[in-house]
């Protein structure tokens, strides 16, 4: 058994989203993304399907020229190779579930653009 927390040790970066690995399991990687209000993750895509949960805050999630207004508790799935972007409307905690084959380094690179 492995455990972690979405709400412990919250420290937002002032300049860019903060990406942290919470759990590396046999089948997924569970990532926490902390976005301060106004921070963005520019358009990018993943090689594998993902699951995104907005644990706290409000985020505009753009997919194929359509903006989805996510609020606390919303969950979505997205197929691989679909361009998408995020913009935090308020301080937000995002839980991202990656395929085991995906890499957290890829997500960190997106957050630094």
PDB file of C-alpha atoms in Angstrom:
ATOM      1  CA  UNK A   1       0.000   0.000   0.000  1.00  0.00           C
ATOM      2  CA  UNK A   2       1.125   3.539  -0.782  1.00  0.00           C
ATOM      3  CA  UNK A   3      -0.399   6.762   0.538  1.00  0.00           C
ATOM      4  CA  UNK A   4      -0.102  10.460  -0.203  1.00  0.00           C
ATOM      5  CA  UNK A   5      -2.136  13.644   0.233  1.00  0.00           C
ATOM      6  CA  UNK A   6      -3.458  16.267  -2.156  1.00  0.00           C
ATOM      7  CA  UNK A   7      -3.684  18.858   0.629  1.00  0.00           C
ATOM      8  CA  UNK A   8      -0.522  18.456   2.722  1.00  0.00           C
ATOM      9  CA  UNK A   9       2.561  20.587   2.072  1.00  0.00           C
ATOM     10  CA  UNK A  10       0.853  22.982  -0.348  1.00  0.00           C
ATOM     11  CA  UNK A  11       3.394  25.505  -1.660  1.00  0.00           C
ATOM     12  CA  UNK A  12       2.505  27.381  -4.841  1.00  0.00           C
ATOM     13  CA  UNK A  13       5.211  28.760  -7.142  1.00  0.00           C
ATOM     14  CA  UNK A  14       4.858  32.472  -7.801  1.00  0.00           C
ATOM     15  CA  UNK A  15       6.014  32.295 -11.438  1.00  0.00           C
ATOM     16  CA  UNK A  16       4.780  28.971 -12.847  1.00  0.00           C
ATOM     17  CA  UNK A  17       2.617  25.964 -11.989  1.00  0.00           C
ATOM     18  CA  UNK A  18       4.142  23.477  -9.561  1.00  0.00           C
ATOM     19  CA  UNK A  19       4.111  19.822 -10.639  1.00  0.00           C
ATOM     20  CA  UNK A  20       4.717  17.071  -8.088  1.00  0.00           C
ATOM     21  CA  UNK A  21       4.600  13.282  -8.206  1.00  0.00           C
ATOM     22  CA  UNK A  22       2.334  12.025  -5.407  1.00  0.00           C
ATOM     23  CA  UNK A  23       2.254   8.296  -6.183  1.00  0.00           C
ATOM     24  CA  UNK A  24       3.964   6.019  -8.662  1.00  0.00           C
ATOM     25  CA  UNK A  25       1.861   2.848  -8.721  1.00  0.00           C
ATOM     26  CA  UNK A  26       1.967  -0.361 -10.718  1.00  0.00           C
ATOM     27  CA  UNK A  27      -0.483   1.090 -13.246  1.00  0.00           C
ATOM     28  CA  UNK A  28      -0.543   4.917 -12.979  1.00  0.00           C
ATOM     29  CA  UNK A  29       1.343   8.008 -11.890  1.00  0.00           C
ATOM     30  CA  UNK A  30      -0.651  10.390  -9.691  1.00  0.00           C
ATOM     31  CA  UNK A  31       0.442  14.007 -10.092  1.00  0.00           C
ATOM     32  CA  UNK A  32      -0.501  17.172  -8.190  1.00  0.00           C
ATOM     33  CA  UNK A  33      -0.422  20.426 -10.125  1.00  0.00           C
ATOM     34  CA  UNK A  34      -0.664  23.654  -8.117  1.00  0.00           C
ATOM     35  CA  UNK A  35      -1.695  26.707 -10.106  1.00  0.00           C
ATOM     36  CA  UNK A  36      -1.963  30.207  -8.666  1.00  0.00           C
ATOM     37  CA  UNK A  37      -4.725  32.394 -10.051  1.00  0.00           C
ATOM     38  CA  UNK A  38      -3.746  33.531 -13.545  1.00  0.00           C
ATOM     39  CA  UNK A  39      -1.134  30.845 -14.177  1.00  0.00           C
ATOM     40  CA  UNK A  40      -1.434  28.816 -17.374  1.00  0.00           C
ATOM     41  CA  UNK A  41      -0.217  25.588 -18.875  1.00  0.00           C
ATOM     42  CA  UNK A  42       0.030  26.386 -22.574  1.00  0.00           C
ATOM     43  CA  UNK A  43      -1.425  24.102 -25.209  1.00  0.00           C
ATOM     44  CA  UNK A  44       0.130  20.654 -25.150  1.00  0.00           C
ATOM     45  CA  UNK A  45      -0.850  17.035 -25.659  1.00  0.00           C
ATOM     46  CA  UNK A  46      -0.137  13.711 -24.028  1.00  0.00           C
ATOM     47  CA  UNK A  47       0.890  10.478 -25.702  1.00  0.00           C
ATOM     48  CA  UNK A  48      -1.594   8.516 -23.548  1.00  0.00           C
ATOM     49  CA  UNK A  49      -5.107   9.098 -22.157  1.00  0.00           C
ATOM     50  CA  UNK A  50      -5.314  11.081 -18.903  1.00  0.00           C
ATOM     51  CA  UNK A  51      -7.768  11.733 -16.083  1.00  0.00           C
ATOM     52  CA  UNK A  52      -7.960  15.248 -14.629  1.00  0.00           C
ATOM     53  CA  UNK A  53      -9.675  16.077 -11.331  1.00  0.00           C
ATOM     54  CA  UNK A  54     -10.059  19.635 -10.107  1.00  0.00           C
ATOM     55  CA  UNK A  55      -9.673  19.109  -6.375  1.00  0.00           C
ATOM     56  CA  UNK A  56      -9.784  22.801  -5.445  1.00  0.00           C
ATOM     57  CA  UNK A  57     -10.321  26.096  -7.254  1.00  0.00           C
ATOM     58  CA  UNK A  58     -11.559  27.067 -10.721  1.00  0.00           C
ATOM     59  CA  UNK A  59      -9.811  26.327 -14.024  1.00  0.00           C
ATOM     60  CA  UNK A  60     -10.617  26.990 -17.658  1.00  0.00           C
ATOM     61  CA  UNK A  61      -9.685  23.808 -19.537  1.00  0.00           C
ATOM     62  CA  UNK A  62      -9.380  24.385 -23.266  1.00  0.00           C
ATOM     63  CA  UNK A  63      -9.874  21.502 -25.702  1.00  0.00           C
ATOM     64  CA  UNK A  64     -10.060  21.965 -29.475  1.00  0.00           C
ATOM     65  CA  UNK A  65     -11.118  25.641 -29.364  1.00  0.00           C
ATOM     66  CA  UNK A  66     -13.732  25.023 -26.651  1.00  0.00           C
ATOM     67  CA  UNK A  67     -13.313  26.186 -23.049  1.00  0.00           C
ATOM     68  CA  UNK A  68     -14.665  23.988 -20.257  1.00  0.00           C
ATOM     69  CA  UNK A  69     -15.141  25.803 -16.943  1.00  0.00           C
ATOM     70  CA  UNK A  70     -14.024  23.348 -14.274  1.00  0.00           C
ATOM     71  CA  UNK A  71     -14.963  23.829 -10.638  1.00  0.00           C
ATOM     72  CA  UNK A  72     -14.043  21.978  -7.466  1.00  0.00           C
ATOM     73  CA  UNK A  73     -14.903  18.291  -7.802  1.00  0.00           C
ATOM     74  CA  UNK A  74     -15.071  18.125 -11.605  1.00  0.00           C
ATOM     75  CA  UNK A  75     -13.384  15.148 -13.283  1.00  0.00           C
ATOM     76  CA  UNK A  76     -12.671  14.633 -16.972  1.00  0.00           C
ATOM     77  CA  UNK A  77     -10.929  12.167 -19.219  1.00  0.00           C
ATOM     78  CA  UNK A  78      -9.013  13.033 -22.338  1.00  0.00           C
ATOM     79  CA  UNK A  79      -7.652  10.767 -25.039  1.00  0.00           C
ATOM     80  CA  UNK A  80      -3.987  10.917 -25.960  1.00  0.00           C
ATOM     81  CA  UNK A  81      -2.807  13.304 -28.666  1.00  0.00           C
ATOM     82  CA  UNK A  82      -5.625  15.822 -28.020  1.00  0.00           C
ATOM     83  CA  UNK A  83      -4.298  19.404 -27.651  1.00  0.00           C
ATOM     84  CA  UNK A  84      -5.432  21.107 -24.447  1.00  0.00           C
ATOM     85  CA  UNK A  85      -4.494  23.963 -22.120  1.00  0.00           C
ATOM     86  CA  UNK A  86      -5.300  25.158 -18.603  1.00  0.00           C
ATOM     87  CA  UNK A  87      -5.746  28.584 -17.021  1.00  0.00           C
ATOM     88  CA  UNK A  88      -6.348  28.973 -13.283  1.00  0.00           C
ATOM     89  CA  UNK A  89      -9.088  31.471 -12.439  1.00  0.00           C
ATOM     90  CA  UNK A  90      -8.236  31.128  -8.756  1.00  0.00           C
ATOM     91  CA  UNK A  91      -5.605  29.217  -6.767  1.00  0.00           C
ATOM     92  CA  UNK A  92      -6.218  25.607  -7.793  1.00  0.00           C
ATOM     93  CA  UNK A  93      -5.167  22.040  -7.025  1.00  0.00           C
ATOM     94  CA  UNK A  94      -5.339  19.651  -9.974  1.00  0.00           C
ATOM     95  CA  UNK A  95      -4.930  15.896  -9.682  1.00  0.00           C
ATOM     96  CA  UNK A  96      -3.615  14.390 -12.896  1.00  0.00           C
ATOM     97  CA  UNK A  97      -3.596  10.642 -13.496  1.00  0.00           C
ATOM     98  CA  UNK A  98      -1.019   9.573 -16.060  1.00  0.00           C
ATOM     99  CA  UNK A  99      -0.532   6.235 -17.735  1.00  0.00           C
ATOM    100  CA  UNK A 100       2.379   4.249 -16.346  1.00  0.00           C
ATOM    101  CA  UNK A 101       4.169   4.768 -19.677  1.00  0.00           C
ATOM    102  CA  UNK A 102       4.000   8.574 -19.417  1.00  0.00           C
ATOM    103  CA  UNK A 103       6.622  10.720 -17.659  1.00  0.00           C
ATOM    104  CA  UNK A 104       6.272  13.419 -15.023  1.00  0.00           C
ATOM    105  CA  UNK A 105       9.218  15.206 -16.673  1.00  0.00           C
ATOM    106  CA  UNK A 106       6.994  15.838 -19.708  1.00  0.00           C
ATOM    107  CA  UNK A 107       4.393  17.522 -17.482  1.00  0.00           C
ATOM    108  CA  UNK A 108       7.082  19.603 -15.742  1.00  0.00           C
ATOM    109  CA  UNK A 109       8.367  20.779 -19.142  1.00  0.00           C
ATOM    110  CA  UNK A 110       4.858  21.942 -20.082  1.00  0.00           C
ATOM    111  CA  UNK A 111       4.532  23.874 -16.808  1.00  0.00           C
ATOM    112  CA  UNK A 112       7.752  25.779 -17.528  1.00  0.00           C
ATOM    113  CA  UNK A 113       6.735  27.101 -20.954  1.00  0.00           C
TER     114      UNK A 113
END
